[in-house]
Amino acid sequence: MKILQERILKETKIVGEDIIKVDMFLNHQLDVSLLAQMGREFYLTYGSEGITRILTVEASGIALACLTAINFKVPVVYAKKGRVRTQEGNTYSGQIFSYTRNENTYIAVSKDFLLPQDRILIIDDFLASGNAIFGLKDLVDQAGATLVGVGVAVEKGFQGGGQKLKDLGIPVRSLAVIKSLENKRIIFAD
Amino acid sequence: MKILQERILKETKIVGEDIIKVDMFLNHQLDVSLLAQMGREFYLTYGSEGITRILTVEASGIALACLTAINFKVPVVYAKKGRVRTQEGNTYSGQIFSYTRNENTYIAVSKDFLLPQDRILIIDDFLASGNAIFGLKDLVDQAGATLVGVGVAVEKGFQGGGQKLKDLGIPVRSLAVIKSLENKRIIFAD
C-alpha cells in the first residue's frame, strides 16, 4: 500500500537494531483516516470470506481492527492482557512474548466471543516474529473456530513470522512489508 | 442516548456492588456500528469547538475515540500505561487509580502529541469517580493545551466524577448516565 509505505519512510524512527517506531500515525497517535483506508484494503482482500468476527489484542491492534470492522459490519473482539476483576475465568487463554516489553504476557478472550462456528479475521498493527498472531491463533484454535486469514499494517519480513503463517496455509495480507532495516535504512519487499 | 440505554439494560451484567460489565459491546467485544453512532453524538456536541486532537487512554477508550475522531477528522492520541522500550522519556506522565484492576497505573503521552495550541476532547468508555479523566486532564494541563470537553459512553452518576468535572467548568457529555445500581437494578438519570 503505497500511501502507507510513504508515511513509514517519512515519519518512522528506527530504535536500536530492529524496532521501528510508528508512534506518529499507527500507535500512540492514530491517523484515523489512514487507518480507515487500510481497513478498506483488508475488506478488498477478505470481504467475500464470510468473516463473522475480527480478533485482535489490546492495545495497539484495536484502532485498526475497528476501522476494518466498519466495512465488514461484524464485531471486534480484543484479547485482554493480564487478569482483571471483571473477568470471570470463562476464557480461552494463552501467552505471547512481547518484544517491545521484553516479557511474556498473558492474554485471554471470553468464551462468549469466540464460537466454534466463527470465521475469524485476525488484525494487528505489526507482524514480526509472529508471537502475537500465533498467540491469537491459539485462542481461535481453542474455540474450534476457523481462522480465515490475517491482516497486518506492517510486516517485518526479515523476522520470519509472515513466512511461518504462510507455511501453515494461513493467508496473510500485509499492507507494507519491510525486507531490511540494515544500516537504519528501510527497504520494502516490493 | 436511547439505543445505548437499551443495550445496557439488555446486555449488561452487574458484578459485585457497583461494577457494570459491558463486555458485550463496549469493551472486550466492540459493536463498531453502535460506537460509530456514539461518535456522531459527540460530534453533534463538540463539532464546532475547533478540536485538534482527541485524547484517551489504552485500552478500552481507543475504539470509541477512533470512531469519534472519524467525524472530527483529527488524530487520536492514547496515553500508554506502564513503560515500554520504544518510549524515550520525552513524555508528560502521571498516575491513575484503576478501579477494575485495583491498582495505580502509570500513564504517559509523548510531548510530540500534546501541544500548547491543542484544543483537546477527552473520550473514554466510562466515567465513575473520574480518576482516568482527571489523569488525562493532568497531561493536558502539563502540555499547556486547552481541555475543551469530555465525552464518555457510560457515566456512573452516583460515583461523583461527572459532578467534579462540571464543578471545574469542564463540559461533560455522557451518552448514558446511571443514577443507581441499588439491588442490581440499573436506573438511568433521565
CSV table of C-alpha atoms in Angstrom, one decimal:
chain,number,residue,atom,x,y,z
A,1,MET,CA,0.0,0.0,0.0
A,2,LYS,CA,1.9,3.0,-1.4
A,3,ILE,CA,0.5,5.6,0.9
A,4,LEU,CA,1.5,3.6,4.0
A,5,GLN,CA,5.0,3.0,2.7
A,6,GLU,CA,5.4,6.7,2.1
A,7,ARG,CA,4.2,7.5,5.7
A,8,ILE,CA,6.6,4.9,7.0
A,9,LEU,CA,9.6,6.4,5.1
A,10,LYS,CA,8.6,10.0,6.1
A,11,GLU,CA,7.8,9.5,9.8
A,12,THR,CA,9.3,6.3,11.2
A,13,LYS,CA,12.2,6.3,13.6
A,14,ILE,CA,14.3,3.2,13.9
A,15,VAL,CA,15.2,2.4,17.6
A,16,GLY,CA,18.1,0.2,18.2
A,17,GLU,CA,18.7,-2.6,15.7
A,18,ASP,CA,15.3,-3.6,14.6
A,19,ILE,CA,12.5,-1.7,16.3
A,20,ILE,CA,10.6,0.7,14.1
A,21,LYS,CA,8.6,3.4,15.8
A,22,VAL,CA,5.4,4.3,14.1
A,23,ASP,CA,4.0,6.3,17.0
A,24,MET,CA,3.2,9.2,14.7
A,25,PHE,CA,0.2,7.5,13.0
A,26,LEU,CA,-0.2,3.8,13.9
A,27,ASN,CA,0.1,3.6,17.6
A,28,HIS,CA,0.2,6.2,20.3
A,29,GLN,CA,-1.0,8.8,17.8
A,30,LEU,CA,-3.5,7.4,15.4
A,31,ASP,CA,-4.2,8.8,11.9
A,32,VAL,CA,-7.8,7.5,11.7
A,33,SER,CA,-8.3,8.4,8.1
A,34,LEU,CA,-5.2,6.5,7.1
A,35,LEU,CA,-6.4,3.6,9.3
A,36,ALA,CA,-9.8,3.7,7.6
A,37,GLN,CA,-8.1,3.4,4.2
A,38,MET,CA,-6.1,0.4,5.5
A,39,GLY,CA,-9.3,-1.1,6.7
A,40,ARG,CA,-10.8,-0.9,3.3
A,41,GLU,CA,-7.8,-2.7,1.9
A,42,PHE,CA,-8.4,-5.6,4.2
A,43,TYR,CA,-12.0,-5.6,3.1
A,44,LEU,CA,-10.9,-5.9,-0.5
A,45,THR,CA,-8.9,-8.9,0.4
A,46,TYR,CA,-11.2,-10.7,2.8
A,47,GLY,CA,-14.7,-9.2,2.2
A,48,SER,CA,-16.1,-12.2,0.4
A,49,GLU,CA,-14.9,-14.8,3.0
A,50,GLY,CA,-17.9,-14.7,5.3
A,51,ILE,CA,-15.9,-13.2,8.3
A,52,THR,CA,-18.1,-13.2,11.5
A,53,ARG,CA,-15.7,-11.6,13.9
A,54,ILE,CA,-12.4,-9.7,13.9
A,55,LEU,CA,-9.9,-10.6,16.6
A,56,THR,CA,-7.0,-8.5,17.8
A,57,VAL,CA,-5.1,-7.9,21.0
A,58,GLU,CA,-5.0,-4.8,23.2
A,59,ALA,CA,-3.9,-2.1,22.9
A,60,SER,CA,-2.3,-1.2,19.6
A,61,GLY,CA,-4.4,-3.5,17.4
A,62,ILE,CA,-7.7,-2.1,18.5
A,63,ALA,CA,-7.8,1.0,16.3
A,64,LEU,CA,-7.0,-0.8,13.0
A,65,ALA,CA,-9.4,-3.7,13.9
A,66,CYS,CA,-12.3,-1.2,14.5
A,67,LEU,CA,-11.7,0.7,11.3
A,68,THR,CA,-11.5,-2.6,9.4
A,69,ALA,CA,-14.7,-4.0,11.1
A,70,ILE,CA,-16.7,-0.9,10.0
A,71,ASN,CA,-16.5,-2.4,6.4
A,72,PHE,CA,-17.3,-6.0,7.4
A,73,LYS,CA,-20.2,-5.0,9.7
A,74,VAL,CA,-19.0,-7.5,12.3
A,75,PRO,CA,-17.9,-7.1,15.9
A,76,VAL,CA,-14.3,-6.7,17.0
A,77,VAL,CA,-13.1,-8.8,19.9
A,78,TYR,CA,-9.8,-7.9,21.5
A,79,ALA,CA,-7.9,-10.3,23.7
A,80,LYS,CA,-7.1,-8.7,27.1
A,81,LYS,CA,-3.8,-8.7,28.7
A,82,GLY,CA,-3.3,-9.7,32.3
A,83,ARG,CA,-6.3,-10.5,34.6
A,84,VAL,CA,-8.9,-8.0,35.6
A,85,ARG,CA,-11.6,-8.0,38.3
A,86,THR,CA,-14.5,-8.1,35.8
A,87,GLN,CA,-13.2,-11.3,34.1
A,88,GLU,CA,-14.7,-14.5,35.4
A,89,GLY,CA,-12.4,-17.3,34.2
A,90,ASN,CA,-14.8,-18.3,31.4
A,91,THR,CA,-12.0,-17.7,29.0
A,92,TYR,CA,-9.6,-19.1,26.4
A,93,SER,CA,-6.2,-18.0,27.4
A,94,GLY,CA,-2.5,-18.2,26.4
A,95,GLN,CA,0.7,-16.3,26.4
A,96,ILE,CA,2.6,-14.2,24.0
A,97,PHE,CA,6.1,-12.8,24.2
A,98,SER,CA,6.1,-9.1,23.7
A,99,TYR,CA,9.3,-7.9,22.0
A,100,THR,CA,8.8,-4.3,22.9
A,101,ARG,CA,8.2,-5.0,26.6
A,102,ASN,CA,10.6,-7.9,26.7
A,103,GLU,CA,8.3,-10.1,28.7
A,104,ASN,CA,5.7,-12.8,28.4
A,105,THR,CA,2.1,-11.5,28.6
A,106,TYR,CA,-0.9,-13.5,29.5
A,107,ILE,CA,-3.8,-13.0,27.1
A,108,ALA,CA,-7.5,-14.1,27.3
A,109,VAL,CA,-10.7,-13.9,25.5
A,110,SER,CA,-14.2,-14.7,26.9
A,111,LYS,CA,-15.6,-17.9,25.6
A,112,ASP,CA,-18.8,-15.9,24.8
A,113,PHE,CA,-17.0,-14.1,22.0
A,114,LEU,CA,-15.3,-16.9,20.1
A,115,LEU,CA,-17.6,-19.6,18.9
A,116,PRO,CA,-16.9,-22.8,17.0
A,117,GLN,CA,-18.9,-21.5,14.0
A,118,ASP,CA,-17.0,-18.2,13.9
A,119,ARG,CA,-14.9,-17.3,10.8
A,120,ILE,CA,-12.2,-15.1,12.2
A,121,LEU,CA,-10.0,-12.5,10.7
A,122,ILE,CA,-7.0,-11.5,12.9
A,123,ILE,CA,-5.9,-7.9,12.6
A,124,ASP,CA,-2.9,-6.3,14.2
A,125,ASP,CA,-0.6,-3.4,13.7
A,126,PHE,CA,2.7,-5.4,13.4
A,127,LEU,CA,3.9,-8.8,12.3
A,128,ALA,CA,7.5,-9.5,13.2
A,129,SER,CA,8.4,-13.0,14.6
A,130,GLY,CA,4.6,-13.7,14.8
A,131,ASN,CA,4.3,-14.2,18.5
A,132,ALA,CA,1.2,-12.1,18.9
A,133,ILE,CA,-0.5,-13.6,15.9
A,134,PHE,CA,0.3,-17.2,16.9
A,135,GLY,CA,-1.0,-16.3,20.4
A,136,LEU,CA,-4.3,-15.2,18.9
A,137,LYS,CA,-4.4,-18.2,16.6
A,138,ASP,CA,-4.1,-20.4,19.6
A,139,LEU,CA,-7.3,-18.8,21.1
A,140,VAL,CA,-9.1,-19.4,17.8
A,141,ASP,CA,-8.0,-23.0,17.8
A,142,GLN,CA,-9.1,-23.5,21.4
A,143,ALA,CA,-12.6,-22.2,20.4
A,144,GLY,CA,-12.7,-24.6,17.4
A,145,ALA,CA,-13.3,-21.6,15.2
A,146,THR,CA,-11.9,-21.1,11.7
A,147,LEU,CA,-9.0,-18.7,11.1
A,148,VAL,CA,-9.7,-17.3,7.7
A,149,GLY,CA,-6.7,-15.0,7.5
A,150,VAL,CA,-4.5,-12.4,8.9
A,151,GLY,CA,-4.2,-8.7,8.1
A,152,VAL,CA,-1.4,-6.5,9.4
A,153,ALA,CA,-0.3,-3.0,8.8
A,154,VAL,CA,3.4,-3.5,8.8
A,155,GLU,CA,5.3,-6.8,8.4
A,156,LYS,CA,9.0,-7.0,9.2
A,157,GLY,CA,9.6,-9.7,6.7
A,158,PHE,CA,13.1,-10.5,7.9
A,159,GLN,CA,11.9,-11.7,11.2
A,160,GLY,CA,10.1,-14.7,9.7
A,161,GLY,CA,6.6,-14.6,11.2
A,162,GLY,CA,4.8,-14.0,7.9
A,163,GLN,CA,6.5,-17.0,6.3
A,164,LYS,CA,5.7,-19.2,9.3
A,165,LEU,CA,2.0,-18.4,8.9
A,166,LYS,CA,2.0,-18.9,5.1
A,167,ASP,CA,3.8,-22.3,5.6
A,168,LEU,CA,0.7,-23.3,7.7
A,169,GLY,CA,-1.5,-22.3,4.8
A,170,ILE,CA,-2.9,-19.2,6.6
A,171,PRO,CA,-3.4,-16.2,4.2
A,172,VAL,CA,-1.6,-13.1,5.3
A,173,ARG,CA,-2.2,-9.6,3.9
A,174,SER,CA,0.5,-7.2,5.0
A,175,LEU,CA,0.0,-3.6,3.8
A,176,ALA,CA,3.7,-2.8,4.0
A,177,VAL,CA,6.4,-5.4,4.1
A,178,ILE,CA,9.9,-4.3,5.3
A,179,LYS,CA,12.6,-6.5,3.8
A,180,SER,CA,15.5,-5.0,5.6
A,181,LEU,CA,16.4,-2.3,8.2
A,182,GLU,CA,20.2,-2.7,7.7
A,183,ASN,CA,22.2,0.5,8.4
A,184,LYS,CA,18.9,2.0,9.6
A,185,ARG,CA,17.6,2.2,6.0
A,186,ILE,CA,14.1,0.9,5.4
A,187,ILE,CA,13.9,-1.3,2.3
A,188,PHE,CA,10.4,-2.6,1.3
A,189,ALA,CA,9.9,-6.0,-0.2
A,190,ASP,CA,8.2,-4.6,-3.3
B,1,MET,CA,-28.8,8.1,24.0
B,2,LYS,CA,-31.8,5.7,23.9
B,3,ILE,CA,-30.2,3.0,21.9
B,4,LEU,CA,-27.3,2.8,24.3
B,5,GLN,CA,-29.6,2.7,27.3
B,6,GLU,CA,-31.4,-0.2,25.7
B,7,ARG,CA,-28.3,-2.1,25.1
B,8,ILE,CA,-27.1,-1.5,28.6
B,9,LEU,CA,-30.4,-2.8,30.0
B,10,LYS,CA,-30.4,-5.8,27.7
B,11,GLU,CA,-26.8,-7.0,27.9
B,12,THR,CA,-25.1,-5.6,31.0
B,13,LYS,CA,-24.1,-7.8,33.9
B,14,ILE,CA,-23.6,-6.2,37.3
B,15,VAL,CA,-20.6,-7.6,39.1
B,16,GLY,CA,-20.3,-7.1,42.9
B,17,GLU,CA,-21.8,-3.9,44.2
B,18,ASP,CA,-21.1,-1.4,41.6
B,19,ILE,CA,-19.2,-2.7,38.6
B,20,ILE,CA,-21.2,-2.9,35.4
B,21,LYS,CA,-19.8,-5.2,32.7
B,22,VAL,CA,-20.4,-4.1,29.2
B,23,ASP,CA,-18.1,-6.6,27.6
B,24,MET,CA,-20.7,-7.5,25.0
B,25,PHE,CA,-20.5,-4.3,23.0
B,26,LEU,CA,-18.3,-1.6,24.7
B,27,ASN,CA,-15.1,-3.3,25.8
B,28,HIS,CA,-13.7,-6.7,25.0
B,29,GLN,CA,-16.3,-7.2,22.3
B,30,LEU,CA,-16.9,-4.0,20.3
B,31,ASP,CA,-20.1,-3.2,18.4
B,32,VAL,CA,-18.4,-0.9,16.0
B,33,SER,CA,-21.7,0.4,14.3
B,34,LEU,CA,-23.0,1.3,17.8
B,35,LEU,CA,-19.7,3.0,18.6
B,36,ALA,CA,-19.9,4.9,15.3
B,37,GLN,CA,-23.3,6.2,16.3
B,38,MET,CA,-21.9,7.3,19.6
B,39,GLY,CA,-19.1,9.0,17.9
B,40,ARG,CA,-21.6,11.0,15.8
B,41,GLU,CA,-23.3,12.1,19.0
B,42,PHE,CA,-20.1,13.5,20.4
B,43,TYR,CA,-19.6,15.4,17.1
B,44,LEU,CA,-23.0,16.9,17.4
B,45,THR,CA,-21.9,18.2,20.9
B,46,TYR,CA,-18.4,19.3,20.1
B,47,GLY,CA,-18.1,19.6,16.3
B,48,SER,CA,-18.0,23.4,16.3
B,49,GLU,CA,-15.4,23.7,19.1
B,50,GLY,CA,-12.2,23.6,16.9
B,51,ILE,CA,-11.0,20.3,18.4
B,52,THR,CA,-7.5,19.5,17.2
B,53,ARG,CA,-6.8,16.2,18.9
B,54,ILE,CA,-8.8,13.5,20.7
B,55,LEU,CA,-7.2,12.1,23.8
B,56,THR,CA,-8.0,8.8,25.5
B,57,VAL,CA,-6.2,6.1,27.5
B,58,GLU,CA,-5.5,2.5,26.5
B,59,ALA,CA,-7.1,0.1,26.0
B,60,SER,CA,-10.8,0.4,26.4
B,61,GLY,CA,-11.1,4.1,25.3
B,62,ILE,CA,-9.3,3.6,21.9
B,63,ALA,CA,-12.2,2.2,19.9
B,64,LEU,CA,-14.7,4.9,20.9
B,65,ALA,CA,-12.1,7.6,20.4
B,66,CYS,CA,-11.3,6.4,16.9
B,67,LEU,CA,-14.9,6.2,15.8
B,68,THR,CA,-15.4,9.7,17.2
B,69,ALA,CA,-12.3,11.1,15.5
B,70,ILE,CA,-13.5,9.9,12.1
B,71,ASN,CA,-16.1,12.7,12.3
B,72,PHE,CA,-13.8,15.4,13.6
B,73,LYS,CA,-11.0,14.5,11.1
B,74,VAL,CA,-8.4,14.9,13.8
B,75,PRO,CA,-5.9,12.4,15.2
B,76,VAL,CA,-6.5,10.2,18.3
B,77,VAL,CA,-3.7,10.1,20.9
B,78,TYR,CA,-3.9,7.5,23.5
B,79,ALA,CA,-2.0,7.6,26.8
B,80,LYS,CA,0.1,4.5,27.3
B,81,LYS,CA,0.1,2.5,30.5
B,82,GLY,CA,3.4,1.4,32.0
B,83,ARG,CA,6.8,2.0,30.4
B,84,VAL,CA,7.8,0.4,27.1
B,85,ARG,CA,11.1,0.0,25.3
B,86,THR,CA,10.2,2.3,22.4
B,87,GLN,CA,9.3,5.2,24.7
B,88,GLU,CA,12.1,7.7,25.3
B,89,GLY,CA,11.2,9.7,28.3
B,90,ASN,CA,10.1,12.7,26.2
B,91,THR,CA,6.7,12.4,27.9
B,92,TYR,CA,4.1,14.0,30.1
B,93,SER,CA,3.2,11.5,32.7
B,94,GLY,CA,1.0,10.8,35.7
B,95,GLN,CA,-0.9,8.1,37.5
B,96,ILE,CA,-4.4,7.0,37.6
B,97,PHE,CA,-6.1,4.6,40.0
B,98,SER,CA,-7.8,1.8,38.1
B,99,TYR,CA,-10.9,0.6,40.0
B,100,THR,CA,-11.3,-2.6,37.9
B,101,ARG,CA,-7.6,-3.6,38.4
B,102,ASN,CA,-7.5,-2.2,42.0
B,103,GLU,CA,-4.1,-0.6,41.4
B,104,ASN,CA,-2.3,2.6,40.5
B,105,THR,CA,-1.3,2.8,36.8
B,106,TYR,CA,1.4,5.0,35.3
B,107,ILE,CA,0.3,6.8,32.2
B,108,ALA,CA,2.3,8.8,29.7
B,109,VAL,CA,1.9,10.7,26.4
B,110,SER,CA,4.7,11.8,24.2
B,111,LYS,CA,5.3,15.6,24.2
B,112,ASP,CA,5.1,15.4,20.4
B,113,PHE,CA,1.4,14.7,20.5
B,114,LEU,CA,0.1,17.3,23.0
B,115,LEU,CA,1.0,20.8,22.1
B,116,PRO,CA,0.2,24.1,23.9
B,117,GLN,CA,-2.0,25.2,21.0
B,118,ASP,CA,-4.1,22.0,21.0
B,119,ARG,CA,-7.8,22.0,21.8
B,120,ILE,CA,-8.4,18.6,23.3
B,121,LEU,CA,-11.5,16.4,23.6
B,122,ILE,CA,-11.1,13.6,26.1
B,123,ILE,CA,-13.1,10.4,25.2
B,124,ASP,CA,-13.4,7.3,27.4
B,125,ASP,CA,-15.8,4.4,27.8
B,126,PHE,CA,-16.6,5.0,31.5
B,127,LEU,CA,-16.8,7.9,33.9
B,128,ALA,CA,-17.2,6.8,37.5
B,129,SER,CA,-15.1,8.6,40.2
B,130,GLY,CA,-13.3,10.3,37.4
B,131,ASN,CA,-9.8,9.1,38.1
B,132,ALA,CA,-9.0,8.3,34.5
B,133,ILE,CA,-10.4,11.5,33.2
B,134,PHE,CA,-8.5,13.6,35.8
B,135,GLY,CA,-5.3,11.7,35.0
B,136,LEU,CA,-5.8,12.6,31.3
B,137,LYS,CA,-6.7,16.2,32.2
B,138,ASP,CA,-3.4,16.4,34.1
B,139,LEU,CA,-1.5,15.5,30.9
B,140,VAL,CA,-3.4,18.2,29.0
B,141,ASP,CA,-2.5,20.7,31.8
B,142,GLN,CA,1.1,19.8,31.7
B,143,ALA,CA,1.2,20.4,28.0
B,144,GLY,CA,-0.5,23.8,28.4
B,145,ALA,CA,-3.2,22.7,26.0
B,146,THR,CA,-6.9,23.5,26.3
B,147,LEU,CA,-9.3,20.9,27.5
B,148,VAL,CA,-12.5,21.7,25.6
B,149,GLY,CA,-14.6,18.9,27.0
B,150,VAL,CA,-15.1,15.3,27.9
B,151,GLY,CA,-17.2,12.6,26.2
B,152,VAL,CA,-18.0,9.3,27.8
B,153,ALA,CA,-20.2,6.4,26.9
B,154,VAL,CA,-21.4,5.5,30.3
B,155,GLU,CA,-21.3,7.7,33.4
B,156,LYS,CA,-22.0,6.2,36.8
B,157,GLY,CA,-23.5,9.4,38.2
B,158,PHE,CA,-23.6,8.1,41.8
B,159,GLN,CA,-19.8,8.0,41.9
B,160,GLY,CA,-19.4,11.7,41.5
B,161,GLY,CA,-16.7,12.1,38.8
B,162,GLY,CA,-19.1,13.9,36.4
B,163,GLN,CA,-20.1,16.4,39.0
B,164,LYS,CA,-16.5,17.1,40.0
B,165,LEU,CA,-15.7,17.9,36.3
B,166,LYS,CA,-18.7,20.1,35.9
B,167,ASP,CA,-17.8,21.9,39.2
B,168,LEU,CA,-14.5,22.8,37.4
B,169,GLY,CA,-16.4,24.2,34.5
B,170,ILE,CA,-15.5,21.3,32.1
B,171,PRO,CA,-18.3,20.3,29.8
B,172,VAL,CA,-19.2,16.6,30.0
B,173,ARG,CA,-21.3,14.7,27.5
B,174,SER,CA,-22.3,11.3,28.8
B,175,LEU,CA,-24.4,9.2,26.5
B,176,ALA,CA,-25.9,7.2,29.3
B,177,VAL,CA,-26.0,8.3,32.9
B,178,ILE,CA,-26.7,5.6,35.5
B,179,LYS,CA,-28.2,7.1,38.7
B,180,SER,CA,-28.3,4.0,40.7
B,181,LEU,CA,-27.4,0.3,40.7
B,182,GLU,CA,-29.2,-0.5,44.0
B,183,ASN,CA,-30.5,-4.0,44.3
B,184,LYS,CA,-28.7,-4.7,41.0
B,185,ARG,CA,-31.3,-2.7,39.1
B,186,ILE,CA,-30.0,-0.1,36.6
B,187,ILE,CA,-31.8,3.2,36.9
B,188,PHE,CA,-30.8,5.9,34.4
B,189,ALA,CA,-30.8,9.6,35.3
B,190,ASP,CA,-33.3,10.6,32.7
